[in-house]
Amino acid sequence: MLLLGIETSCDDTATAVVEDGRRVRSNVSTNQDAFHAKYGGIVPEIASRQHVALLSAAIEDAVERAGTTLEAIDGIAVTRGPGLVGSLVVGVAAAKALAFALDKPLYGVNHLHGHIFAPFLDRDEDPPYPFLALLVSGGHSQLVDVQSSTAMRIIGRTMDDAAGEAYDKTARLLGLGFPGGPALDKLAQAGDARAVRFPRHKAEPGSLDMSFSGLKTAVRYFVESDEGASAAKEDVAASFQSAVVEVLMQRLDAAFETSAYTSVVLSGGVAANSALQAAVREWGARNRVPAFIPPPKYCTDNAAMIAAAAAHQRDAALADALTLTADPNLPFELAVR
Ligand code: KG4
Ligand code: ZN
């Protein structure tokens, strides 16, 4: 069973062919960073225009690399939200046109469900339910209770910035360019995490929500201070990173107490972070539950994860009509639609 995945929710034009919901036959992604870097962030208008320019070739490329043909594909999976509306509509329109022309089923996928199933790509085991997912990306930071592929619930979320956003903004303060998460990660590896004690957000009793805006502001004040001016960037990066990781791990601890979870999943762009990966692995070992973390190519936005999530929808007979629309604010919850 082959699904073609299309992901254009933000600034990566991504396509993939996935077999039986997990074996990645091809995974193509064109990064638009070069077009956005000089603006210090993603420019939505540029992102949608680039998707229009790149998507057709990216679809052909994914099909060819998978050693198959469009006619042999069993369904079309596309991210329908959340994301940038102008970017989403390009992928959704292409997917609908393909589904119509080829007379194949269409699966509109929630981008975040894709991230949750990313760690199971290219692996033999099925997701062990119920599991806890820590989903951290440039747009989202949330804890998800995953009871089954069609029963997922957000139990904790950021009240302001996403973890990746905090990384990117702090990286900009340190002059590391955009997107700065990976550069900050690298810099932090040479720094002392105890050099500066940045604030850690404490949750209200009974809440699993988190906040990163106070941390971001504290880093800015520090960098602009006399002490900060002479501090090593490596130390600031490592101290910031340890504050982020500590907040996330504290929420993971608290969430783990709420139900009998069999495993933990770390996913989203920030899941590529070395300190966070190490902390989650150590946490899994301590709590005696397996930790599933995707390789970097499946941490950041990709279309293979969209096809993987669609395979679960296919199993649950959740195909969409050709009236499917992009929804930039697509709600997370999926009971059975
Ligand atoms: O999931 P993703 O590709 O896009 C969204 O859906 O947002 O995540 C991108 C985010 C960016 O904020 C980027 O800086 C961050 O993930 N990121 C990292 C690392 N690699 C990517 N943050 C920290 N450490 C990394 N190694
Ligand atoms: Zn994402």
Tab-separated table of N, CA, C and O in Angstrom, residues 192-287:
chain	number	residue	atom	x	y	z
A	192	ASP	N	29.084	26.255	29.253
A	192	ASP	CA	28.799	25.796	30.619
A	192	ASP	C	27.345	26.127	30.947
A	192	ASP	O	26.976	27.299	31.051
A	193	ALA	N	26.541	25.089	31.120
A	193	ALA	CA	25.102	25.274	31.354
A	193	ALA	C	24.811	25.926	32.707
A	193	ALA	O	23.712	26.414	32.937
A	194	ARG	N	25.808	25.943	33.603
A	194	ARG	CA	25.582	26.564	34.931
A	194	ARG	C	26.092	27.996	34.989
A	194	ARG	O	26.065	28.635	36.034
A	195	ALA	N	26.561	28.505	33.866
A	195	ALA	CA	27.168	29.841	33.867
A	195	ALA	C	26.162	30.929	34.258
A	195	ALA	O	26.481	31.823	35.029
A	196	VAL	N	24.951	30.870	33.703
A	196	VAL	CA	23.929	31.872	34.015
A	196	VAL	C	22.665	31.131	34.444
A	196	VAL	O	22.234	30.192	33.772
A	197	ARG	N	22.079	31.582	35.556
A	197	ARG	CA	20.860	30.913	36.028
A	197	ARG	C	19.649	31.671	35.467
A	197	ARG	O	19.187	32.648	36.039
A	198	PHE	N	19.147	31.215	34.322
A	198	PHE	CA	17.954	31.832	33.729
A	198	PHE	C	16.694	31.262	34.393
A	198	PHE	O	16.719	30.134	34.898
A	199	PRO	N	15.587	32.025	34.386
A	199	PRO	CA	14.379	31.548	35.070
A	199	PRO	C	13.746	30.340	34.368
A	199	PRO	O	13.804	30.216	33.152
A	200	ARG	N	13.167	29.456	35.178
A	200	ARG	CA	12.422	28.308	34.660
A	200	ARG	C	10.947	28.529	34.970
A	200	ARG	O	10.619	28.770	36.136
A	201	HIS	N	10.101	28.412	33.981
A	201	HIS	CA	8.672	28.624	34.238
A	201	HIS	C	8.100	27.499	35.088
A	201	HIS	O	8.309	26.319	34.793
A	202	LYS	N	7.381	27.882	36.145
A	202	LYS	CA	6.758	26.871	37.013
A	202	LYS	C	5.294	26.749	36.649
A	202	LYS	O	4.605	27.749	36.474
A	203	ALA	N	4.807	25.530	36.553
A	203	ALA	CA	3.394	25.326	36.191
A	203	ALA	C	2.498	25.632	37.383
A	203	ALA	O	2.897	25.445	38.527
A	204	GLU	N	1.289	26.107	37.079
A	204	GLU	CA	0.267	26.250	38.123
A	204	GLU	C	-0.070	24.843	38.607
A	204	GLU	O	0.029	23.880	37.830
A	205	PRO	N	-0.505	24.698	39.866
A	205	PRO	CA	-0.847	23.353	40.338
A	205	PRO	C	-1.882	22.707	39.409
A	205	PRO	O	-2.848	23.344	38.995
A	206	GLY	N	-1.646	21.465	39.062
A	206	GLY	CA	-2.596	20.727	38.218
A	206	GLY	C	-2.490	21.046	36.740
A	206	GLY	O	-3.192	20.463	35.920
A	207	SER	N	-1.610	21.955	36.380
A	207	SER	CA	-1.500	22.330	34.962
A	207	SER	C	-0.210	21.768	34.362
A	207	SER	O	0.812	21.644	35.043
A	208	LEU	N	-0.265	21.425	33.078
A	208	LEU	CA	0.931	20.951	32.370
A	208	LEU	C	1.383	21.989	31.346
A	208	LEU	O	2.207	21.706	30.486
A	209	ASP	N	0.782	23.188	31.440
A	209	ASP	CA	1.138	24.233	30.473
A	209	ASP	C	2.537	24.781	30.756
A	209	ASP	O	3.061	24.633	31.857
A	210	MET	N	3.113	25.396	29.745
A	210	MET	CA	4.479	25.931	29.889
A	210	MET	C	4.575	27.306	29.239
A	210	MET	O	3.696	27.706	28.472
A	211	SER	N	5.651	28.007	29.556
A	211	SER	CA	5.862	29.343	28.985
A	211	SER	C	7.353	29.531	28.738
A	211	SER	O	8.188	29.109	29.539
A	212	PHE	N	7.671	30.159	27.617
A	212	PHE	CA	9.078	30.427	27.310
A	212	PHE	C	9.360	31.907	27.089
A	212	PHE	O	10.497	32.284	26.826
A	213	SER	N	8.322	32.753	27.194
A	213	SER	CA	8.571	34.161	26.865
A	213	SER	C	9.389	34.849	27.955
A	213	SER	O	10.212	35.713	27.663
A	214	GLY	N	9.183	34.462	29.234
A	214	GLY	CA	9.963	35.062	30.325
A	214	GLY	C	11.440	34.725	30.177
A	214	GLY	O	12.322	35.566	30.388
A	215	LEU	N	11.713	33.505	29.770
A	215	LEU	CA	13.093	33.060	29.563
A	215	LEU	C	13.747	33.874	28.446
A	215	LEU	O	14.861	34.372	28.586
A	216	LYS	N	12.987	34.009	27.363
A	216	LYS	CA	13.506	34.760	26.204
A	216	LYS	C	13.854	36.197	26.613
A	216	LYS	O	14.914	36.724	26.274
A	217	THR	N	12.972	36.822	27.404
A	217	THR	CA	13.205	38.201	27.854
A	217	THR	C	14.416	38.261	28.792
A	217	THR	O	15.238	39.173	28.696
A	218	ALA	N	14.515	37.250	29.672
A	218	ALA	CA	15.651	37.221	30.608
A	218	ALA	C	16.977	37.121	29.841
A	218	ALA	O	17.963	37.772	30.194
A	219	VAL	N	16.988	36.332	28.772
A	219	VAL	CA	18.218	36.208	27.975
A	219	VAL	C	18.529	37.562	27.327
A	219	VAL	O	19.679	38.012	27.326
A	220	ARG	N	17.485	38.229	26.830
A	220	ARG	CA	17.714	39.530	26.175
A	220	ARG	C	18.306	40.533	27.169
A	220	ARG	O	19.304	41.195	26.883
A	221	TYR	N	17.703	40.636	28.368
A	221	TYR	CA	18.224	41.567	29.384
A	221	TYR	C	19.668	41.226	29.732
A	221	TYR	O	20.509	42.108	29.882
A	222	PHE	N	19.934	39.929	29.858
A	222	PHE	CA	21.292	39.509	30.219
A	222	PHE	C	22.283	39.904	29.130
A	222	PHE	O	23.331	40.506	29.409
A	223	VAL	N	21.934	39.606	27.884
A	223	VAL	CA	22.849	39.884	26.767
A	223	VAL	C	23.114	41.388	26.654
A	223	VAL	O	24.216	41.818	26.305
A	224	GLU	N	22.084	42.196	26.991
A	224	GLU	CA	22.242	43.652	26.888
A	224	GLU	C	22.935	44.261	28.116
A	224	GLU	O	23.249	45.446	28.120
A	225	SER	N	23.145	43.451	29.170
A	225	SER	CA	23.778	43.976	30.392
A	225	SER	C	25.301	43.991	30.248
A	225	SER	O	25.857	43.376	29.335
A	226	ASP	N	25.976	44.673	31.190
A	226	ASP	CA	27.441	44.715	31.154
A	226	ASP	C	28.022	43.316	31.335
A	226	ASP	O	28.970	42.921	30.658
A	227	GLU	N	27.412	42.574	32.272
A	227	GLU	CA	27.876	41.208	32.526
A	227	GLU	C	27.719	40.363	31.261
A	227	GLU	O	28.606	39.595	30.883
A	228	GLY	N	26.570	40.539	30.602
A	228	GLY	CA	26.284	39.765	29.394
A	228	GLY	C	27.224	40.095	28.263
A	228	GLY	O	27.604	39.222	27.471
A	229	ALA	N	27.612	41.369	28.181
A	229	ALA	CA	28.485	41.798	27.082
A	229	ALA	C	29.820	41.065	27.114
A	229	ALA	O	30.431	40.809	26.073
A	230	SER	N	30.258	40.700	28.339
A	230	SER	CA	31.557	40.019	28.412
A	230	SER	C	31.417	38.500	28.556
A	230	SER	O	32.424	37.791	28.607
A	231	ALA	N	30.171	38.020	28.633
A	231	ALA	CA	29.968	36.568	28.798
A	231	ALA	C	30.238	35.839	27.483
A	231	ALA	O	30.034	36.390	26.403
A	232	ALA	N	30.679	34.595	27.595
A	232	ALA	CA	30.913	33.792	26.388
A	232	ALA	C	29.564	33.366	25.815
A	232	ALA	O	28.683	32.919	26.555
A	233	LYS	N	29.410	33.512	24.500
A	233	LYS	CA	28.155	33.125	23.836
A	233	LYS	C	27.815	31.651	24.090
A	233	LYS	O	26.663	31.266	24.216
A	234	GLU	N	28.871	30.843	24.138
A	234	GLU	CA	28.673	29.409	24.368
A	234	GLU	C	27.967	29.170	25.700
A	234	GLU	O	27.076	28.329	25.805
A	235	ASP	N	28.403	29.951	26.727
A	235	ASP	CA	27.810	29.778	28.058
A	235	ASP	C	26.355	30.251	28.083
A	235	ASP	O	25.503	29.638	28.723
A	236	VAL	N	26.077	31.360	27.387
A	236	VAL	CA	24.695	31.865	27.338
A	236	VAL	C	23.817	30.822	26.635
A	236	VAL	O	22.728	30.487	27.103
A	237	ALA	N	24.320	30.289	25.527
A	237	ALA	CA	23.561	29.290	24.769
A	237	ALA	C	23.288	28.056	25.633
A	237	ALA	O	22.160	27.564	25.703
A	238	ALA	N	24.320	27.572	26.319
A	238	ALA	CA	24.162	26.362	27.135
A	238	ALA	C	23.216	26.622	28.313
A	238	ALA	O	22.401	25.762	28.672
A	239	SER	N	23.294	27.819	28.915
A	239	SER	CA	22.440	28.143	30.059
A	239	SER	C	20.985	28.276	29.616
A	239	SER	O	20.062	27.828	30.306
A	240	PHE	N	20.758	28.902	28.450
A	240	PHE	CA	19.400	29.011	27.896
A	240	PHE	C	18.847	27.613	27.629
A	240	PHE	O	17.736	27.272	28.019
A	241	GLN	N	19.668	26.812	26.961
A	241	GLN	CA	19.221	25.470	26.585
A	241	GLN	C	18.858	24.625	27.805
A	241	GLN	O	17.856	23.899	27.797
A	242	SER	N	19.645	24.753	28.872
A	242	SER	CA	19.340	23.925	30.045
A	242	SER	C	18.020	24.361	30.678
A	242	SER	O	17.285	23.542	31.219
A	243	ALA	N	17.703	25.668	30.581
A	243	ALA	CA	16.416	26.137	31.122
A	243	ALA	C	15.258	25.557	30.309
A	243	ALA	O	14.254	25.082	30.864
A	244	VAL	N	15.380	25.559	28.974
A	244	VAL	CA	14.312	25.010	28.114
A	244	VAL	C	14.119	23.524	28.421
A	244	VAL	O	13.006	23.049	28.649
A	245	VAL	N	15.238	22.801	28.439
A	245	VAL	CA	15.162	21.350	28.635
A	245	VAL	C	14.570	21.035	30.010
A	245	VAL	O	13.720	20.145	30.143
A	246	GLU	N	14.980	21.807	31.020
A	246	GLU	CA	14.459	21.543	32.366
A	246	GLU	C	12.942	21.737	32.441
A	246	GLU	O	12.237	20.926	33.037
A	247	VAL	N	12.437	22.797	31.815
A	247	VAL	CA	10.986	23.043	31.818
A	247	VAL	C	10.265	21.888	31.114
A	247	VAL	O	9.279	21.340	31.617
A	248	LEU	N	10.783	21.492	29.950
A	248	LEU	CA	10.126	20.407	29.205
A	248	LEU	C	10.144	19.097	29.998
A	248	LEU	O	9.140	18.370	30.044
A	249	MET	N	11.281	18.809	30.628
A	249	MET	CA	11.386	17.545	31.370
A	249	MET	C	10.503	17.554	32.616
A	249	MET	O	9.942	16.528	32.997
A	250	GLN	N	10.364	18.728	33.219
A	250	GLN	CA	9.490	18.827	34.394
A	250	GLN	C	8.048	18.524	33.988
A	250	GLN	O	7.328	17.803	34.687
A	251	ARG	N	7.638	19.052	32.829
A	251	ARG	CA	6.260	18.789	32.362
A	251	ARG	C	6.078	17.312	31.994
A	251	ARG	O	5.020	16.734	32.205
A	252	LEU	N	7.126	16.736	31.419
A	252	LEU	CA	7.063	15.319	31.054
A	252	LEU	C	6.875	14.470	32.310
A	252	LEU	O	6.036	13.561	32.362
A	253	ASP	N	7.634	14.806	33.350
A	253	ASP	CA	7.506	14.120	34.641
A	253	ASP	C	6.073	14.197	35.156
A	253	ASP	O	5.477	13.191	35.542
A	254	ALA	N	5.538	15.417	35.144
A	254	ALA	CA	4.188	15.632	35.693
A	254	ALA	C	3.143	14.912	34.841
A	254	ALA	O	2.198	14.308	35.366
A	255	ALA	N	3.314	14.940	33.515
A	255	ALA	CA	2.339	14.294	32.626
A	255	ALA	C	2.350	12.785	32.814
A	255	ALA	O	1.306	12.123	32.758
A	256	PHE	N	3.549	12.256	33.055
A	256	PHE	CA	3.704	10.809	33.196
A	256	PHE	C	2.912	10.280	34.391
A	256	PHE	O	2.484	9.127	34.409
A	257	GLU	N	2.717	11.155	35.374
A	257	GLU	CA	1.966	10.776	36.577
A	257	GLU	C	0.469	10.648	36.312
A	257	GLU	O	-0.255	10.062	37.100
A	258	THR	N	-0.010	11.239	35.194
A	258	THR	CA	-1.466	11.336	34.995
A	258	THR	C	-2.091	10.071	34.415
A	258	THR	O	-3.304	9.921	34.424
A	259	SER	N	-1.288	9.163	33.868
A	259	SER	CA	-1.860	7.958	33.247
A	259	SER	C	-0.784	6.882	33.136
A	259	SER	O	0.397	7.165	33.326
A	260	ALA	N	-1.211	5.663	32.818
A	260	ALA	CA	-0.232	4.566	32.734
A	260	ALA	C	0.319	4.478	31.313
A	260	ALA	O	-0.123	3.662	30.503
A	261	TYR	N	1.283	5.346	30.999
A	261	TYR	CA	1.835	5.351	29.648
A	261	TYR	C	2.881	4.257	29.474
A	261	TYR	O	3.652	3.977	30.392
A	262	THR	N	2.900	3.691	28.262
A	262	THR	CA	3.840	2.597	27.994
A	262	THR	C	5.145	3.102	27.397
A	262	THR	O	6.137	2.380	27.372
A	263	SER	N	5.121	4.333	26.860
A	263	SER	CA	6.316	4.838	26.183
A	263	SER	C	6.201	6.334	25.981
A	263	SER	O	5.146	6.932	26.230
A	264	VAL	N	7.307	6.916	25.528
A	264	VAL	CA	7.305	8.357	25.277
A	264	VAL	C	7.856	8.613	23.880
A	264	VAL	O	8.750	7.904	23.410
A	265	VAL	N	7.257	9.614	23.220
A	265	VAL	CA	7.688	10.011	21.891
A	265	VAL	C	8.168	11.459	21.956
A	265	VAL	O	7.502	12.299	22.560
A	266	LEU	N	9.330	11.724	21.385
A	266	LEU	CA	9.810	13.098	21.278
A	266	LEU	C	9.792	13.446	19.801
A	266	LEU	O	10.353	12.712	18.994
A	267	SER	N	9.145	14.547	19.447
A	267	SER	CA	9.011	14.828	18.025
A	267	SER	C	8.931	16.317	17.728
A	267	SER	O	8.801	17.126	18.638
A	268	GLY	N	9.000	16.678	16.446
A	268	GLY	CA	9.013	18.080	16.033
A	268	GLY	C	10.448	18.538	15.820
A	268	GLY	O	11.395	17.860	16.238
A	269	GLY	N	10.621	19.681	15.186
A	269	GLY	CA	11.955	20.168	14.841
A	269	GLY	C	12.924	20.210	16.007
A	269	GLY	O	14.094	19.844	15.869
A	270	VAL	N	12.449	20.628	17.185
A	270	VAL	CA	13.339	20.762	18.347
A	270	VAL	C	13.756	19.387	18.898
A	270	VAL	O	14.716	19.280	19.658
A	271	ALA	N	13.067	18.331	18.465
A	271	ALA	CA	13.464	16.974	18.871
A	271	ALA	C	14.841	16.632	18.318
A	271	ALA	O	15.470	15.671	18.757
A	272	ALA	N	15.324	17.427	17.347
A	272	ALA	CA	16.681	17.205	16.817
A	272	ALA	C	17.731	17.729	17.796
A	272	ALA	O	18.914	17.480	17.623
A	273	ASN	N	17.300	18.445	18.814
A	273	ASN	CA	18.247	19.052	19.764
A	273	ASN	C	18.973	17.995	20.594
A	273	ASN	O	18.342	17.133	21.219
A	274	SER	N	20.299	18.104	20.637
A	274	SER	CA	21.087	17.046	21.274
A	274	SER	C	20.848	16.965	22.786
A	274	SER	O	20.724	15.868	23.331
A	275	ALA	N	20.737	18.122	23.446
A	275	ALA	CA	20.543	18.101	24.905
A	275	ALA	C	19.165	17.540	25.254
A	275	ALA	O	19.022	16.765	26.219
A	276	LEU	N	18.165	17.909	24.479
A	276	LEU	CA	16.805	17.418	24.749
A	276	LEU	C	16.721	15.913	24.486
A	276	LEU	O	16.121	15.159	25.263
A	277	GLN	N	17.359	15.472	23.409
A	277	GLN	CA	17.364	14.032	23.116
A	277	GLN	C	18.010	13.253	24.257
A	277	GLN	O	17.486	12.234	24.703
A	278	ALA	N	19.143	13.767	24.730
A	278	ALA	CA	19.851	13.073	25.814
A	278	ALA	C	18.978	13.031	27.063
A	278	ALA	O	18.881	11.998	27.742
A	279	ALA	N	18.310	14.150	27.360
A	279	ALA	CA	17.465	14.213	28.560
A	279	ALA	C	16.287	13.243	28.456
A	279	ALA	O	15.945	12.558	29.426
A	280	VAL	N	15.679	13.165	27.277
A	280	VAL	CA	14.515	12.273	27.115
A	280	VAL	C	14.951	10.802	27.166
A	280	VAL	O	14.271	9.961	27.757
A	281	ARG	N	16.108	10.508	26.587
A	281	ARG	CA	16.617	9.117	26.646
A	281	ARG	C	16.869	8.716	28.099
A	281	ARG	O	16.510	7.636	28.543
A	282	GLU	N	17.497	9.638	28.827
A	282	GLU	CA	17.826	9.372	30.230
A	282	GLU	C	16.535	9.218	31.043
A	282	GLU	O	16.404	8.334	31.882
A	283	TRP	N	15.550	10.070	30.722
A	283	TRP	CA	14.248	10.033	31.396
A	283	TRP	C	13.570	8.674	31.145
A	283	TRP	O	13.016	8.058	32.055
A	284	GLY	N	13.632	8.216	29.886
A	284	GLY	CA	13.013	6.934	29.533
A	284	GLY	C	13.651	5.796	30.306
A	284	GLY	O	12.971	4.918	30.845
A	285	ALA	N	14.994	5.830	30.390
A	285	ALA	CA	15.714	4.771	31.103
A	285	ALA	C	15.326	4.795	32.586
A	285	ALA	O	15.079	3.753	33.190
A	286	ARG	N	15.249	6.002	33.147
A	286	ARG	CA	14.923	6.143	34.564
A	286	ARG	C	13.505	5.647	34.855
A	286	ARG	O	13.245	5.012	35.865
A	287	ASN	N	12.583	5.931	33.942
A	287	ASN	CA	11.184	5.531	34.160
A	287	ASN	C	10.845	4.168	33.555
A	287	ASN	O	9.689	3.746	33.545
